[in-house]
C-alpha cells in the first residue's frame, strides 16, 4: 500500500484570483506549493514554513491562512485570493496604493502577506483602531522592521475606502 | 484522506488503520509535524466532513459550554456567547498564536496534540473542564486534568477520538484572570487564577499553570493556602521570618508545574516567573494593584 501512496492523487476544483482551476493533486500538497509550483503564482512567499511569519498569507474564502501549512485539498471548491488577484486590471487595490503612498515596504518580501492580512482585517473590521491593527497584524513579520509605516498604510486605506476594502 | 460522515465511521477508520492513521481537523500542529517528518501517517481522517462537529453550544440549564472537535480558536474568540459568559476564554483565545492559526486550528486538536507551550489546556483547567471521548467500545468522560500525561502525550487510547469539551461556567461571584508571557511564538508561561471572595477573604481558589513544565497543572496546595486569606494577606509582605503567602504559594505552584530547561529559559528562571505571575494574575483577578507596586507605594 505504501508504494501506491505516492501516486495517489485527488481531483480538485477551485477558483484562484477569479479564475477557475481544475487539477489533480497529491493529498499532501500544500496550498503554497500549488500556487507557486503548479500555477506559477510567486507572490505568496515561503519563509518560516511554520505559520509564524505571515509571508505566505493568502485568503481562502476571505479567511487569512498560512498557505505553507494548509493543504491544497482544503481549498477544494473555495475562492483563493493571492496578491496577484488584488489589482483590478491596471488599477491597484486601495490597500496596495496605500502601501505605496505610505512607503510601507523596504525589501518587499513580507508585503504580499501584509497586504492580504490587512485586507482580511478591513473586510472584518472596516474602521479598526490603531491598537486593533497592531493586534491583528502581530503575526506578520517584517524583517526590515517597517512596522510603523505598515500600520499607517492600513489606517490610511481604512480611512480612504471608508472600510469598503472590496 | 478519508472523509467520514459520522463519528462512528471516523472511529472505525481509526481502528481499521491503527497507528498508520490520524484524525485531522485544522492541521496546524499535525501538518507541521508531518512536514518535518516527525510524524508519518498513511491515512488522515478528516473529521470536518462529519456534520455538526463544528458546533459550539451553550447549555443554559447546565451552565456549560460544549465545544465540538472542529471548533476553531477563531470561532471561540469571536463568539458573542463566549464573550458574555466566558470572557476569560474569549480574551485568552484572541491571543493564541496569530490570526491565521486561529482561523484554521481547533481547540480540541490543540488539546490532543498536548504541546507543552500552549495556552488552552491551562486556562480550561480553571473551569474544571471535562472531555468526552469516543472509541470502538463506547464513550467515556475524562476530567481535563487527567487528559494530558506529558509533552505530546494524552491518555487517549489508539482509535479513540475526542468528541467534545465541556466547560462549566464560573459562579457569579468568581473573579478570574489569565496571563501569558513569552518572547517566542509559543508562550513561555501561562498562568490563571480564579477566586471567590466572601466577606473579604478567599472562599474558593483555583490556580492553573501551563507552558513552563511538561504539562499544565492545577495547584491544589496553593489553592488551599489562599483559603481564608484576604487580598491584603496574599499580596502583602511577610510577617516575621515566615515566607509571604505569595512566596509560599508561588513556590508550591512552581514545584507543581515542574519547570523544565528549554529554549524558553532555565528551570529556575521559570520558577521565578511563576511566583511573579501568580501575584500579578491574582491582583488582576481581584482588581488590586500588583504586589510590587503596593510595597513601593
Short mmCIF file of N, CA, C and O in Angstrom, two decimals, chain B residues 4-57:
data_model
loop_
_atom_site.label_atom_id
_atom_site.label_comp_id
_atom_site.label_asym_id
_atom_site.label_seq_id
_atom_site.Cartn_x
_atom_site.Cartn_y
_atom_site.Cartn_z
N UNK B 4 -15.09 10.83 6.57
CA UNK B 4 -16.23 10.16 7.23
C UNK B 4 -17.42 11.10 7.34
O UNK B 4 -17.25 12.32 7.30
N UNK B 5 -18.60 10.51 7.50
CA UNK B 5 -19.80 11.34 7.67
C UNK B 5 -20.39 11.23 9.05
O UNK B 5 -21.30 11.97 9.41
N UNK B 6 -19.89 10.27 9.84
CA UNK B 6 -20.35 10.17 11.23
C UNK B 6 -19.14 9.93 12.13
O UNK B 6 -18.07 9.52 11.66
N UNK B 7 -19.35 10.18 13.44
CA UNK B 7 -18.28 9.93 14.40
C UNK B 7 -17.95 8.44 14.42
O UNK B 7 -16.78 8.05 14.46
N UNK B 8 -18.99 7.61 14.34
CA UNK B 8 -18.77 6.15 14.36
C UNK B 8 -17.87 5.72 13.20
O UNK B 8 -16.97 4.90 13.36
N UNK B 9 -18.12 6.33 12.04
CA UNK B 9 -17.32 5.99 10.86
C UNK B 9 -15.87 6.45 11.06
O UNK B 9 -14.92 5.73 10.72
N UNK B 10 -15.70 7.64 11.64
CA UNK B 10 -14.35 8.16 11.89
C UNK B 10 -13.60 7.22 12.85
O UNK B 10 -12.44 6.86 12.62
N UNK B 11 -14.29 6.82 13.93
CA UNK B 11 -13.67 5.95 14.92
C UNK B 11 -13.34 4.59 14.29
O UNK B 11 -12.27 4.02 14.55
N UNK B 12 -14.23 4.11 13.43
CA UNK B 12 -13.97 2.83 12.80
C UNK B 12 -12.77 2.90 11.84
O UNK B 12 -11.96 1.97 11.78
N UNK B 13 -12.63 4.03 11.15
CA UNK B 13 -11.45 4.21 10.28
C UNK B 13 -10.16 4.23 11.10
O UNK B 13 -9.15 3.67 10.71
N UNK B 14 -10.23 4.89 12.27
CA UNK B 14 -9.06 4.92 13.14
C UNK B 14 -8.69 3.52 13.59
O UNK B 14 -7.51 3.14 13.61
N UNK B 15 -9.72 2.74 13.94
CA UNK B 15 -9.48 1.37 14.39
C UNK B 15 -8.90 0.52 13.28
O UNK B 15 -7.96 -0.27 13.48
N UNK B 16 -9.44 0.70 12.09
CA UNK B 16 -9.03 -0.09 10.93
C UNK B 16 -7.56 0.14 10.55
O UNK B 16 -6.85 -0.79 10.20
N UNK B 17 -7.11 1.39 10.63
CA UNK B 17 -5.76 1.70 10.17
C UNK B 17 -4.75 1.86 11.29
O UNK B 17 -3.56 2.08 11.04
N UNK B 18 -5.23 1.76 12.55
CA UNK B 18 -4.33 1.75 13.71
C UNK B 18 -3.33 2.89 13.71
O UNK B 18 -3.69 4.04 13.48
N UNK B 19 -2.07 2.54 13.92
CA UNK B 19 -1.03 3.56 14.09
C UNK B 19 -0.71 4.29 12.78
O UNK B 19 0.03 5.27 12.79
N UNK B 20 -1.24 3.81 11.67
CA UNK B 20 -0.98 4.47 10.39
C UNK B 20 -2.02 5.55 10.08
O UNK B 20 -2.01 6.14 9.01
N UNK B 21 -2.95 5.79 11.05
CA UNK B 21 -4.00 6.78 10.81
C UNK B 21 -3.99 7.85 11.89
O UNK B 21 -3.65 7.58 13.05
N UNK B 22 -4.35 9.04 11.52
CA UNK B 22 -4.54 10.10 12.50
C UNK B 22 -5.78 10.90 12.14
O UNK B 22 -6.11 11.04 10.96
N UNK B 23 -6.45 11.41 13.16
CA UNK B 23 -7.52 12.35 12.92
C UNK B 23 -6.90 13.63 12.41
O UNK B 23 -5.78 13.99 12.78
N UNK B 24 -7.65 14.33 11.57
CA UNK B 24 -7.17 15.58 11.01
C UNK B 24 -8.29 16.59 11.11
O UNK B 24 -9.40 16.34 10.66
N UNK B 25 -8.00 17.72 11.77
CA UNK B 25 -9.02 18.78 11.86
C UNK B 25 -8.43 20.03 11.22
O UNK B 25 -8.42 20.17 10.00
N UNK B 26 -7.85 20.93 12.03
CA UNK B 26 -7.25 22.13 11.45
C UNK B 26 -5.92 21.84 10.79
O UNK B 26 -5.55 22.44 9.78
N UNK B 27 -5.17 20.92 11.37
CA UNK B 27 -3.88 20.54 10.81
C UNK B 27 -2.74 21.48 11.18
O UNK B 27 -1.61 21.30 10.74
N UNK B 28 -3.03 22.50 12.01
CA UNK B 28 -1.97 23.48 12.27
C UNK B 28 -0.79 22.87 13.03
O UNK B 28 0.35 23.30 12.86
N UNK B 29 -1.05 21.88 13.86
CA UNK B 29 0.04 21.17 14.54
C UNK B 29 0.45 19.92 13.74
O UNK B 29 1.63 19.69 13.51
N UNK B 30 -0.56 19.16 13.32
CA UNK B 30 -0.30 17.89 12.64
C UNK B 30 0.53 18.07 11.36
O UNK B 30 1.51 17.36 11.14
N UNK B 31 0.14 19.04 10.53
CA UNK B 31 0.86 19.21 9.25
C UNK B 31 2.29 19.69 9.48
O UNK B 31 3.20 19.31 8.76
N UNK B 32 2.47 20.52 10.52
CA UNK B 32 3.84 20.95 10.85
C UNK B 32 4.70 19.74 11.15
O UNK B 32 5.81 19.59 10.63
N UNK B 33 4.18 18.87 12.03
CA UNK B 33 4.95 17.69 12.44
C UNK B 33 5.15 16.74 11.25
O UNK B 33 6.21 16.12 11.13
N UNK B 34 4.17 16.66 10.37
CA UNK B 34 4.31 15.76 9.21
C UNK B 34 5.31 16.34 8.20
O UNK B 34 6.10 15.62 7.61
N UNK B 35 5.28 17.67 8.03
CA UNK B 35 6.24 18.29 7.10
C UNK B 35 7.67 18.08 7.57
O UNK B 35 8.58 17.90 6.77
N UNK B 36 7.84 18.13 8.91
CA UNK B 36 9.18 17.94 9.47
C UNK B 36 9.59 16.48 9.47
O UNK B 36 10.71 16.15 9.87
N UNK B 37 8.65 15.59 9.11
CA UNK B 37 8.96 14.17 9.13
C UNK B 37 8.93 13.58 10.53
O UNK B 37 9.38 12.45 10.75
N UNK B 38 8.40 14.34 11.52
CA UNK B 38 8.35 13.84 12.89
C UNK B 38 7.22 12.82 13.05
O UNK B 38 7.28 11.94 13.89
N UNK B 39 6.19 13.00 12.24
CA UNK B 39 5.07 12.06 12.25
C UNK B 39 4.82 11.64 10.81
O UNK B 39 4.96 12.44 9.89
N UNK B 40 4.49 10.38 10.63
CA UNK B 40 4.13 9.89 9.29
C UNK B 40 2.84 9.10 9.39
O UNK B 40 2.72 8.22 10.23
N UNK B 41 1.88 9.45 8.58
CA UNK B 41 0.63 8.69 8.54
C UNK B 41 0.27 8.40 7.10
O UNK B 41 0.36 9.28 6.24
N UNK B 42 -0.17 7.19 6.85
CA UNK B 42 -0.68 6.86 5.53
C UNK B 42 -2.12 7.32 5.35
O UNK B 42 -2.58 7.50 4.23
N UNK B 43 -2.82 7.48 6.48
CA UNK B 43 -4.24 7.82 6.42
C UNK B 43 -4.56 8.98 7.34
O UNK B 43 -4.24 8.95 8.53
N UNK B 44 -5.18 9.99 6.77
CA UNK B 44 -5.72 11.07 7.61
C UNK B 44 -7.24 10.97 7.55
O UNK B 44 -7.81 10.79 6.48
N UNK B 45 -7.85 11.09 8.73
CA UNK B 45 -9.30 11.02 8.81
C UNK B 45 -9.81 12.44 9.08
O UNK B 45 -9.63 12.97 10.18
N UNK B 46 -10.38 13.04 8.05
CA UNK B 46 -10.81 14.43 8.14
C UNK B 46 -12.13 14.53 8.90
O UNK B 46 -13.18 14.21 8.37
N UNK B 47 -12.06 14.99 10.16
CA UNK B 47 -13.31 15.00 10.93
C UNK B 47 -14.21 16.17 10.56
O UNK B 47 -15.37 16.23 10.98
N UNK B 48 -13.70 17.10 9.77
CA UNK B 48 -14.53 18.24 9.36
C UNK B 48 -15.64 17.84 8.37
O UNK B 48 -16.55 18.61 8.12
N UNK B 49 -15.54 16.62 7.82
CA UNK B 49 -16.61 16.18 6.91
C UNK B 49 -17.78 15.57 7.69
O UNK B 49 -18.80 15.23 7.11
N UNK B 50 -17.62 15.39 9.00
CA UNK B 50 -18.73 14.90 9.83
C UNK B 50 -19.61 16.10 10.20
O UNK B 50 -19.12 17.02 10.85
N UNK B 51 -20.87 16.11 9.78
CA UNK B 51 -21.70 17.29 10.07
C UNK B 51 -21.87 17.49 11.57
O UNK B 51 -21.97 16.52 12.33
N UNK B 52 -21.86 18.75 11.99
CA UNK B 52 -22.17 19.08 13.38
C UNK B 52 -20.99 19.15 14.32
O UNK B 52 -21.12 19.62 15.45
N UNK B 53 -19.81 18.69 13.89
CA UNK B 53 -18.68 18.70 14.82
C UNK B 53 -18.11 20.10 15.03
O UNK B 53 -17.27 20.32 15.90
N UNK B 54 -18.58 21.06 14.22
CA UNK B 54 -18.11 22.44 14.41
C UNK B 54 -19.09 23.21 15.30
O UNK B 54 -19.06 24.43 15.35
N UNK B 55 -19.93 22.48 16.03
CA UNK B 55 -20.91 23.16 16.87
C UNK B 55 -20.31 23.65 18.17
O UNK B 55 -19.53 22.97 18.84
N UNK B 56 -20.71 24.87 18.52
CA UNK B 56 -20.32 25.47 19.78
C UNK B 56 -21.64 25.82 20.46
O UNK B 56 -22.36 26.70 20.00
N UNK B 57 -21.98 25.07 21.51
CA UNK B 57 -23.29 25.26 22.14
C UNK B 57 -23.13 25.68 23.59
O UNK B 57 -22.24 25.19 24.29
#
